Coordinates of C-alpha atoms in Angstrom, one line a residue:
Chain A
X108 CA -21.0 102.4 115.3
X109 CA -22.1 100.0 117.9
X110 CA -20.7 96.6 117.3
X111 CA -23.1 93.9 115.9
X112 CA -23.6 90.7 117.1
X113 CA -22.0 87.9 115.2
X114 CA -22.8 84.4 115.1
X115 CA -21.3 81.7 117.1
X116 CA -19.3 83.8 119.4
X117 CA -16.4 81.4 121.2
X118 CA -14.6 81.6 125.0
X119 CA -12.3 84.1 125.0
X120 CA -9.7 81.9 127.5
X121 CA -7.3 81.1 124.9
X122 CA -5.4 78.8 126.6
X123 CA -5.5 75.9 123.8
X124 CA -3.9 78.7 121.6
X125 CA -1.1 80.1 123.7
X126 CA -0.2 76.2 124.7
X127 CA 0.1 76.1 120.9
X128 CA 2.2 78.9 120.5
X129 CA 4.9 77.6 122.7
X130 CA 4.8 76.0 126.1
X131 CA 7.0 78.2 128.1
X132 CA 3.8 80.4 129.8
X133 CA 5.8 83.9 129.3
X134 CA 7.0 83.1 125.9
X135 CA 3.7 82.7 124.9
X136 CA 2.0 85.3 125.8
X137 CA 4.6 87.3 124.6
X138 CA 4.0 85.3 121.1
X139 CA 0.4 85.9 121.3
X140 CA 0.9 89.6 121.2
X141 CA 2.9 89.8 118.8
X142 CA 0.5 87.3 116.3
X143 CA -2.5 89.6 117.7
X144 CA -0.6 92.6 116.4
X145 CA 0.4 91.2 113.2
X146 CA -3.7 89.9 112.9
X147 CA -4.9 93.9 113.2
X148 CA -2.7 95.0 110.2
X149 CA -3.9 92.2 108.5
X150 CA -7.9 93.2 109.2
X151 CA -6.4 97.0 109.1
X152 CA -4.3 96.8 104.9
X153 CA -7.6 94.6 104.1
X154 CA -9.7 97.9 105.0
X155 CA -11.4 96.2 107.8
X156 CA -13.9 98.9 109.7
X157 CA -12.7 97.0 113.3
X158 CA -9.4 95.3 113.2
X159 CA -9.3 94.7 116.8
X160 CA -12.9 92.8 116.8
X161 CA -11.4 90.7 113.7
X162 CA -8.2 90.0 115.1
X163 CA -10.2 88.8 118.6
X164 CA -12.6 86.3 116.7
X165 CA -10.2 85.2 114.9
X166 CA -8.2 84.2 117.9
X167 CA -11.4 82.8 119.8
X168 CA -12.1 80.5 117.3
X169 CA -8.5 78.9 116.4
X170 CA -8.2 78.2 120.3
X171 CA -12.1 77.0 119.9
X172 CA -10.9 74.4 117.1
X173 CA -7.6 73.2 118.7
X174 CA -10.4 72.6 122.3
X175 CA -12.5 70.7 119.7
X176 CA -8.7 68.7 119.0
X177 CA -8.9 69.8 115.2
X178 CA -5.2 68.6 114.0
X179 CA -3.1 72.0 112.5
X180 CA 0.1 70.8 111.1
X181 CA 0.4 74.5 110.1
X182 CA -0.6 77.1 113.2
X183 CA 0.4 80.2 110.9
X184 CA -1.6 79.2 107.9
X185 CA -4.5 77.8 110.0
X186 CA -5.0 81.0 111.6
X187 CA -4.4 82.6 108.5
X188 CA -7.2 80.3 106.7
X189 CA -9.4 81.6 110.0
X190 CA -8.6 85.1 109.6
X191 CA -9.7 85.0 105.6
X192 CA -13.1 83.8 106.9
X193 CA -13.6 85.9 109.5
X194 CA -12.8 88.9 107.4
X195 CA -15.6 87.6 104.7
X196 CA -18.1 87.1 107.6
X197 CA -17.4 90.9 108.9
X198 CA -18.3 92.1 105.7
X199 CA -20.9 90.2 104.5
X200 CA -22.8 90.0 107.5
X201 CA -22.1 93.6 109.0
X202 CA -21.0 95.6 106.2
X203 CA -17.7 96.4 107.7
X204 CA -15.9 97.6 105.2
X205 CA -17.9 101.3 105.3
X206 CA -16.7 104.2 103.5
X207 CA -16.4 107.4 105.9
X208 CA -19.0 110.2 104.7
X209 CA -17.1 112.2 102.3
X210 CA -16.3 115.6 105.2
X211 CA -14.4 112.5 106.9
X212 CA -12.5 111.6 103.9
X213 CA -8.6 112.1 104.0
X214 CA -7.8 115.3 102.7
X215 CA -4.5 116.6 102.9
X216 CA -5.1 120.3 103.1
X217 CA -7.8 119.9 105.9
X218 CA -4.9 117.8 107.8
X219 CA -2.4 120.4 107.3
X220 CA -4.6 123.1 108.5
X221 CA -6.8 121.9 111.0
X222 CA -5.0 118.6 112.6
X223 CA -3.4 120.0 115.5
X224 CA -4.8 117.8 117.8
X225 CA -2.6 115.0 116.2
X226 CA 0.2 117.1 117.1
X227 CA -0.3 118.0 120.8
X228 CA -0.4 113.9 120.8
X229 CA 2.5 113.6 118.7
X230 CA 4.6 115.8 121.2
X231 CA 3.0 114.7 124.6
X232 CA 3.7 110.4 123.2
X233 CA 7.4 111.5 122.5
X234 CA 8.0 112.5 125.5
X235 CA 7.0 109.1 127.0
X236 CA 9.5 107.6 124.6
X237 CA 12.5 106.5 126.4
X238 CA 15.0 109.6 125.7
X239 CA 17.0 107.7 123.2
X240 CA 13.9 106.5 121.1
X241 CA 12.7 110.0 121.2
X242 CA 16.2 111.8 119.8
X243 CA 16.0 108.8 117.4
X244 CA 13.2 109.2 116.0
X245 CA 13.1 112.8 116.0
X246 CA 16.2 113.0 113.9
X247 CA 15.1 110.6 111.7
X248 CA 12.3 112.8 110.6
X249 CA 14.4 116.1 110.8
X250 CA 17.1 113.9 108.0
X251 CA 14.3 113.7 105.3
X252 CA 16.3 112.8 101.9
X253 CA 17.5 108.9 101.5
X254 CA 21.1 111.0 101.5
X255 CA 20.7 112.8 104.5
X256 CA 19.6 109.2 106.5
X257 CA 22.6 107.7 104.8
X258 CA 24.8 110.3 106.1
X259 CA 23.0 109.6 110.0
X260 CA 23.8 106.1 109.5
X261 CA 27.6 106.4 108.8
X262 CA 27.4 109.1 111.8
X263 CA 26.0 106.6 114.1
X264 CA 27.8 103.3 112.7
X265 CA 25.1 101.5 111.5
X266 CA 23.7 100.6 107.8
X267 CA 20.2 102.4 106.7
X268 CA 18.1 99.0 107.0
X269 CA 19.2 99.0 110.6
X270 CA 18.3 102.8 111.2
X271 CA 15.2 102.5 109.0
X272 CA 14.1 99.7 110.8
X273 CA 15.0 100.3 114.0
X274 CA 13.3 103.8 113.8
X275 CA 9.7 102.1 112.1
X276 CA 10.1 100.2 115.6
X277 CA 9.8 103.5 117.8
X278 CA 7.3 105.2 115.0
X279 CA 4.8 102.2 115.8
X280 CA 4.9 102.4 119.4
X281 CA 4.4 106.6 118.8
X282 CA 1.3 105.7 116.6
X283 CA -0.2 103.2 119.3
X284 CA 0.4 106.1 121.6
X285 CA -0.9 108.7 119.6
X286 CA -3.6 106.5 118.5
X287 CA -5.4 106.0 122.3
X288 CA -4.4 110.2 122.6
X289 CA -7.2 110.8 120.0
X290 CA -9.8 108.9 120.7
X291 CA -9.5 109.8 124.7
X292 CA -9.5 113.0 123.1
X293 CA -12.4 112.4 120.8
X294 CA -14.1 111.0 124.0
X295 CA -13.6 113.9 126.4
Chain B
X267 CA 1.5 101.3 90.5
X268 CA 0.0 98.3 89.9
X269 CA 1.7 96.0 89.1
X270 CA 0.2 94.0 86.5
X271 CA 1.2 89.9 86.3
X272 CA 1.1 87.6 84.1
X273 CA -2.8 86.0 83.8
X274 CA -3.0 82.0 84.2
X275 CA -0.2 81.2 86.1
X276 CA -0.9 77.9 88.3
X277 CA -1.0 78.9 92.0
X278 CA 2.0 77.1 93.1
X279 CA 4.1 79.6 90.0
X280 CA 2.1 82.7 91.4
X281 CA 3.4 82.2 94.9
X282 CA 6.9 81.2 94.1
X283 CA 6.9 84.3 91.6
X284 CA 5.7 86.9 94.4
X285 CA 7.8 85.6 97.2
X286 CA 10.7 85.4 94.7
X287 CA 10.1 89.1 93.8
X288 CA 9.8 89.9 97.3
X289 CA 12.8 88.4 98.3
X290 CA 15.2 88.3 95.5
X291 CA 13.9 91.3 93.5
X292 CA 15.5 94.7 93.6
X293 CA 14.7 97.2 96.6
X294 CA 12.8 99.5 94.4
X295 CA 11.2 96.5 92.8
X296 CA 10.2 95.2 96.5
X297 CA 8.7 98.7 97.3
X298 CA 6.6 99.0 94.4
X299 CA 5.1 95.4 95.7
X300 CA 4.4 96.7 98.9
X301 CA 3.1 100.1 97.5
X302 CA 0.4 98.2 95.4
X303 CA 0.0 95.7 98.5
X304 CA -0.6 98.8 101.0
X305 CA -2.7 100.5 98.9
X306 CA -5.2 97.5 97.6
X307 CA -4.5 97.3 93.9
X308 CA -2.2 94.0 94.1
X309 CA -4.6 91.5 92.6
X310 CA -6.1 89.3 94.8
X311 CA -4.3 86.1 94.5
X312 CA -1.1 88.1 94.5
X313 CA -2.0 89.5 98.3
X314 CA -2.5 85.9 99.2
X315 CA 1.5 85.1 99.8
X316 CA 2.0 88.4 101.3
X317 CA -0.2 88.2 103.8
X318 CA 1.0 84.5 104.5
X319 CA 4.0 85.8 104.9
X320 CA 3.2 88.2 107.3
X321 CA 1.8 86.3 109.7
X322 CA 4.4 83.8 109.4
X323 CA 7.2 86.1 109.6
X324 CA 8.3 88.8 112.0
X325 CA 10.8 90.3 110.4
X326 CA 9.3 90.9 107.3
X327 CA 6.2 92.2 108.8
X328 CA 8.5 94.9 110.0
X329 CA 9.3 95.7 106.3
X330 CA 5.9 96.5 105.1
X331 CA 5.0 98.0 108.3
X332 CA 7.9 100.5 107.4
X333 CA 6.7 100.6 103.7
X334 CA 3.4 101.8 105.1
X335 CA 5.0 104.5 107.1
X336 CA 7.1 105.7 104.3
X337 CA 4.3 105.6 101.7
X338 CA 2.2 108.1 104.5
X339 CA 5.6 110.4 104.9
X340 CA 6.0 110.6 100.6
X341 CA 2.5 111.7 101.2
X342 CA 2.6 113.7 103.6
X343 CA 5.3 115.8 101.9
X344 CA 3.9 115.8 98.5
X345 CA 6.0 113.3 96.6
X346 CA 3.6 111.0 95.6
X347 CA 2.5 110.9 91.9
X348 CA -1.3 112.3 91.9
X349 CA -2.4 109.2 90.9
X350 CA -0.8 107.5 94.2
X351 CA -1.6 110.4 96.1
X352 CA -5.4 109.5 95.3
X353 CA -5.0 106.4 96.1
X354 CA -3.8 106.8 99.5
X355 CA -7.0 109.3 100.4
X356 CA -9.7 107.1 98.9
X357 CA -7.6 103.8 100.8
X358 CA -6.8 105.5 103.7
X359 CA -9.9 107.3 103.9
X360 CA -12.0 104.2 104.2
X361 CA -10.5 103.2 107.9
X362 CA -10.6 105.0 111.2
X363 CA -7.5 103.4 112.1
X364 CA -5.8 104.1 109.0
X365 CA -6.6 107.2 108.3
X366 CA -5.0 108.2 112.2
X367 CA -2.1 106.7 110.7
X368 CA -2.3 108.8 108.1
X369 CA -3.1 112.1 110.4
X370 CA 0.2 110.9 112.6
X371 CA 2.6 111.2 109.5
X372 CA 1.0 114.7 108.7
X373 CA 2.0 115.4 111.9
X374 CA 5.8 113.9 112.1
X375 CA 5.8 116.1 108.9
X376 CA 4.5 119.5 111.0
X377 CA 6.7 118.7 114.0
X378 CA 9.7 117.5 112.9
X379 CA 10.2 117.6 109.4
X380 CA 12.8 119.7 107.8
X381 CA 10.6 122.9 108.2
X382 CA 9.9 122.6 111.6
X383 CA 12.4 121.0 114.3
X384 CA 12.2 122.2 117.7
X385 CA 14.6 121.2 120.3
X386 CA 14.0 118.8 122.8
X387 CA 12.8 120.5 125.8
X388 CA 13.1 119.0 129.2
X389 CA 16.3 117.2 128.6
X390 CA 20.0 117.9 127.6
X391 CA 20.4 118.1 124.4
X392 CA 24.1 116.7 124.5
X393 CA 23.0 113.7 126.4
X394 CA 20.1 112.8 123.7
X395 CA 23.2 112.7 121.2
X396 CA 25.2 110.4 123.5
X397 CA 21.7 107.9 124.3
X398 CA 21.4 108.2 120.2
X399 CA 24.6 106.7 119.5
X400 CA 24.8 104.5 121.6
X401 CA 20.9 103.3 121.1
X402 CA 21.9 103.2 117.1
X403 CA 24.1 100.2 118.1
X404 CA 21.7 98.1 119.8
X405 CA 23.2 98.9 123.4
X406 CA 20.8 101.9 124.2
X407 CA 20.9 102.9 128.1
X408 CA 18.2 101.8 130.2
X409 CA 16.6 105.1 131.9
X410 CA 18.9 103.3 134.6
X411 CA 22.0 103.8 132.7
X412 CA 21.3 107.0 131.7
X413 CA 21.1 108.8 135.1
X414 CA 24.0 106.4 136.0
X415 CA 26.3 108.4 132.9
X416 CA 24.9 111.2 134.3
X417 CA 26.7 110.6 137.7
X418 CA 30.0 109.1 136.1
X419 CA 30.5 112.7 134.4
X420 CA 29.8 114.8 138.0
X421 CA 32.1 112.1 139.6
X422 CA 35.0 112.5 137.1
X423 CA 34.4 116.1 136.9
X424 CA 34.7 116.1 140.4
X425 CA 37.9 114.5 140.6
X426 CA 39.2 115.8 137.6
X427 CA 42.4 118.4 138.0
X428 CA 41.5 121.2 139.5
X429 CA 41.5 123.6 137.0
X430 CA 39.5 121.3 134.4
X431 CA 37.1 123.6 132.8
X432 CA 34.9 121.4 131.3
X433 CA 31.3 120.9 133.0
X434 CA 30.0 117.2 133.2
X435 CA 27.7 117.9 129.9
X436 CA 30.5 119.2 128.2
X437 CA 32.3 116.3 129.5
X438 CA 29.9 113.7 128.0
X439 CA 29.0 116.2 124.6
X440 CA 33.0 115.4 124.2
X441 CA 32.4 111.5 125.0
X442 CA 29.2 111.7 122.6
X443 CA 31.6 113.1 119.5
X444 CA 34.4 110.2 120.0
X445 CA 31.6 107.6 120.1
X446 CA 30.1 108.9 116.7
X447 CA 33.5 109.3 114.9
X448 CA 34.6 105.6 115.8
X449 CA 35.2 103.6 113.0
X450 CA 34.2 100.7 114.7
X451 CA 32.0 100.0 117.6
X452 CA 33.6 100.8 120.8
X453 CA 32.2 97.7 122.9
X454 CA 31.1 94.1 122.2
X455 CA 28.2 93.8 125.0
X456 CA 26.4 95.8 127.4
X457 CA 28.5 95.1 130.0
X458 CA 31.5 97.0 128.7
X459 CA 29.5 100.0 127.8
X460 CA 30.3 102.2 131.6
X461 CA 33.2 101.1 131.6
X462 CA 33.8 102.6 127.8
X463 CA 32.6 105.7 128.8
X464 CA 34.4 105.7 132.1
X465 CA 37.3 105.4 129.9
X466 CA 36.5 107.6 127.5
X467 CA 35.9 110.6 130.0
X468 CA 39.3 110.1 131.7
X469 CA 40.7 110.5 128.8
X470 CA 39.3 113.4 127.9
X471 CA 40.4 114.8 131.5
X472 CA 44.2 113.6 131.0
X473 CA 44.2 115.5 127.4
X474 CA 43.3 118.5 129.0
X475 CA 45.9 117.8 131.6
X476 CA 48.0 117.1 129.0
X477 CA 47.9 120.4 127.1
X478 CA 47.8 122.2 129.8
X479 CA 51.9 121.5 129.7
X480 CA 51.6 119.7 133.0
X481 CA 54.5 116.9 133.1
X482 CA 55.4 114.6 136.0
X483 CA 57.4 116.7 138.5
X484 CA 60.4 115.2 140.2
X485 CA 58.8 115.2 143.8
X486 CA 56.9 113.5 145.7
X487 CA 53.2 113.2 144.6
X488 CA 50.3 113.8 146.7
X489 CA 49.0 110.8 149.0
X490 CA 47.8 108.0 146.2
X491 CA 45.1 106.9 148.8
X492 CA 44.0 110.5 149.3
X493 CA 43.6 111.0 145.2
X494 CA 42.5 107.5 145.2
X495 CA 39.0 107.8 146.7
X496 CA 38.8 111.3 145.9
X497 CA 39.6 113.1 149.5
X498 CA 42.2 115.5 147.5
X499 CA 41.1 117.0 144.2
X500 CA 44.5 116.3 142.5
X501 CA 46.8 118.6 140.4
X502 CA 47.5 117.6 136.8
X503 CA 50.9 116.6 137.9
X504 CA 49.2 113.9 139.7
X505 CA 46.2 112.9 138.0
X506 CA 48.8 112.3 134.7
X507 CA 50.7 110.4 137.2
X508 CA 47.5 108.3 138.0
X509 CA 46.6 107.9 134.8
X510 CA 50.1 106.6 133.7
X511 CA 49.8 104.3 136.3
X512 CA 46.8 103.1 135.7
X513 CA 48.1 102.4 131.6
X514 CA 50.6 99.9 132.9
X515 CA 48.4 98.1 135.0
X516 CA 46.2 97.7 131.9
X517 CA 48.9 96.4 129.9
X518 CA 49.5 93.6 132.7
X519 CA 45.5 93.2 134.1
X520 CA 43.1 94.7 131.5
X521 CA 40.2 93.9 133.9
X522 CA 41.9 95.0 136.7
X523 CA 42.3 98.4 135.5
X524 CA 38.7 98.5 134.4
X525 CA 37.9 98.0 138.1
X526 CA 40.3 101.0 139.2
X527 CA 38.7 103.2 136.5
X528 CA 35.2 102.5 137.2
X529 CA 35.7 102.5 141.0
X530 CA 38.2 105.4 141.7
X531 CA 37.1 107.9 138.4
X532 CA 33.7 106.8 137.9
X533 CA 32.6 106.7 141.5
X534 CA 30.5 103.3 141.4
X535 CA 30.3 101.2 144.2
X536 CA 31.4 97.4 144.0
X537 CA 27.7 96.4 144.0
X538 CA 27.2 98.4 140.9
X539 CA 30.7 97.1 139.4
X540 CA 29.6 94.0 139.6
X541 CA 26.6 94.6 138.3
X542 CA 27.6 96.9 134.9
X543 CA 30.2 93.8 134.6
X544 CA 28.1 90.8 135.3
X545 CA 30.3 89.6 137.6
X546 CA 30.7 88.4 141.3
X547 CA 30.5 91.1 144.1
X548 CA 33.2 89.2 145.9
X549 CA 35.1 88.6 143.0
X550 CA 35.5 92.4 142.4
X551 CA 36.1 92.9 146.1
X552 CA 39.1 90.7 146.0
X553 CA 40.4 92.3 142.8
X554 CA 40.0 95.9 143.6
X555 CA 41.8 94.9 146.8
X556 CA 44.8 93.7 144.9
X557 CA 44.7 96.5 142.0
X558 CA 44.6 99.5 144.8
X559 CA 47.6 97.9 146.1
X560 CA 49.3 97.7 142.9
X561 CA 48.1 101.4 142.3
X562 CA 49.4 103.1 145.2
X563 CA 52.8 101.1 145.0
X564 CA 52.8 102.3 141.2
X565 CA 52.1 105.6 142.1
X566 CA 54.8 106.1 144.8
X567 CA 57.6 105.0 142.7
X568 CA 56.2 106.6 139.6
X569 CA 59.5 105.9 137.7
X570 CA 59.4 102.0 138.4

């Protein structure tokens, strides 16, 4: 679906923005990754057809009001205030929020069957884990049963918060990994 | 799922109600939230903290994003009510990206769920236990550190007692087992972490020599330089002797023996000491001078 054009586009030199988000240079960079990522879930759980296109205009024009010297006593709930709008304007004015055709819909047995792309992704994006992350999560998986993952915990002297979190850590970067495997693959 | 609330609350009550739920409710009470959160039947106004929340805060962003992976896995594997289990195709149908989600749980379930767990291929098997543990604790090993445990065992192996028997995998499968039964982590920071499993290996070399009946003859030992840096390949006799040596300098220099241990048994060089120990490169200089001394003088009058 080519992207359509929306209204008002801004600069996409978000320096206002990142000077906001902390005024060591590194620090907020690192910071404006992290808010970026947090922005695509948000577009992504509010069934948002292009998270990444959201997440960017929202950014573009938070650092566009700060340039226009807009006071924000609150950063997180301005952009959060931004993002609201920008999510509206997506679908209102583009009809983002598309259903897939119905042979694209989510359908368990056809995933079982007939997904093993996913898995040649799965296994080549674990092995570019660092080996650590990759026994971790792998075991993690293999100890299905909340008693099982207890029992891994005690093993490895930690509590299951720790373990469950720590191993949703790895499991995102797999899924960004796994994620740019399809679609080169959908590509080629 | 849904989780119905109370109609006509003021704002203000809504979003101390829903953060208070969140934080101070029960864990299965905070799941079902984030079930009906993730899957878009939360009422509106309800999403409203959540997602405030989640831009706000780090931490718990982490939570839901693990909610979201476990709600995927319960479907993946067919515990989901079939009213949930609907829910998740028609929500998770409606997004390219999440439905990839979706496909990668389907395939952690394939590949490495209970039914199917292949071994890891291209590494050792043993080692992945040790990196686990130690990862589990927040001090995983940098690629860096891993081929640098890699080298300890072949060194200690190396200069183990002749007839040790154990191969340097072995060597750190034994290390791995000892780190995982600990009832309490074995180090404080990441600087202590060689020197644990230095320490831990040599052990594991003098409780073979150990039960291999060797006991401290009444001669003279071998050269202490020459076992020192590793020119003779001792006999137990003398690498017990060593190591007895080397448990009275820890009781009068701690740090010193660490130095001795990771120098002369692990086989690092003083740039590397310093380094694993954050510390001076001439400060270790002058204290490995000093602790050799004290070494060889212990070793030569082993009954002093």
């Amino acid at each position: 679906m080519p992207r359509p054009k929306m209204p008002g586009k801004f600069p996409s030199n978000n320096a206002r923005l990142l000077a906001r988000l902390d005024p060591n240079p590194e620090r907020a960079q690192e910071k404006y990754l992290r808010l970026y990522q947090r922005l695509l879930r948000f577009f992504e759980w509010r069934g948002c057809y292009h998270p990444e296109e959201a997440a960017d205009e929202t950014l573009d024009r938070v650092n566009y009001k700060l340039e226009q010297g807009v006071l924000v006593p609150n950063i997180d709930a301005f952009i959060m205030g931004i993002a609201r709008l920008v999510r509206l304007e997506f679908i209102r004015e583009q009809g983002r929020f598309v259903p897939l055709p119905d042979e694209n819909r989510f359908q368990s047995a056809d995933m079982i069957n007939e997904d093993d792309g996913a898995l040649a992704c799965l296994e080549q994006c674990a092995r570019k884990l660092p080996p650590e992350s990759e026994t971790l999560i792998r075991r993690y998986h293999d100890s299905r049963n909340s008693e099982d993952r207890a029992s891994l915990a005690v093993a490895l002297g930690v509590n299951l918060n720790v373990l469950r979190l720590r191993a949703s850590r790895i499991r995102e970067q797999l899924e960004i990994c796994i994620l740019m495997c399809l679609g080169r693959n959908r590509r080629v | 799922m849904s989780e119905e609330l109370p109609k006509r609350r003021s704002p203000r009550k809504r979003v101390r109600d829903i953060i208070g739920r969140l934080l101070g409710g029960s864990p299965t009470d905070q799941a079902a939230m984030l079930r009906s959160f993730l899957l878009n039947v939360l009422p509106e106004d309800d999403r409203v903290p959540i997602e405030a929340r989640i831009l706000s805060d780090e931490a718990f962003y982490a939570v839901v994003v693990a909610a979201e992976q476990e709600l995927l896995d319960a479907y993946a594997h067919g515990e989901l009510s079939t009213a949930d289990a609907e829910r998740v195709a028609q929500t998770y149908g409606s997004s390219p990206v999440r439905l990839q989600r979706a496909r990668v749980a389907q395939a952690l379930r394939r590949a490495w769920g209970r039914e199917a767990s292949p071994p890891i291929q291209g590494r050792s098997a043993v080692f992945g236990e040790l990196e686990l543990a130690v990862a589990v604790r927040g001090e995983g090993p940098t690629p860096e550190e891993s081929s640098k445990m890699q080298l300890i065992a072949r060194r200690m192996v190396q200069r183990a007692p002749k007839d040790f028997p154990l191969s340097p995998d072995s060597l750190l499968s034994e290390v791995y087992a000892r780190i995982s039964t600990a009832k309490s982590p074995l180090w404080n920071d990441r600087t202590q972490f060689l020197a644990v499993a230095a320490a831990l290996m040599r052990r594991v070399i003098v409780e073979h020599a150990r039960a291999q009946g060797a006991r401290v003859r009444q001669r003279e030992p071998a050269a202490p330089s020459a076992i020192l840096l590793g020119l003779e390949s001792p006999a137990s006799e003398d690498f017990l002797l060593m190591d007895r040596a080397l448990n009275r300098l820890e009781k009068e220099d701690p740090r010193k023996s660490n130095l001795i241990e990771l120098r002369y048994f692990a086989g690092l060089t003083v740039e590397e000491i310093a380094t694993a120990l954050n510390l001076p490169v001439r400060t270790i200089k002058r204290d490995l001078v000093m602790a050799t001394a004290w070494m060889k003088a212990a070793m030569a009058r082993p009954s002093s």
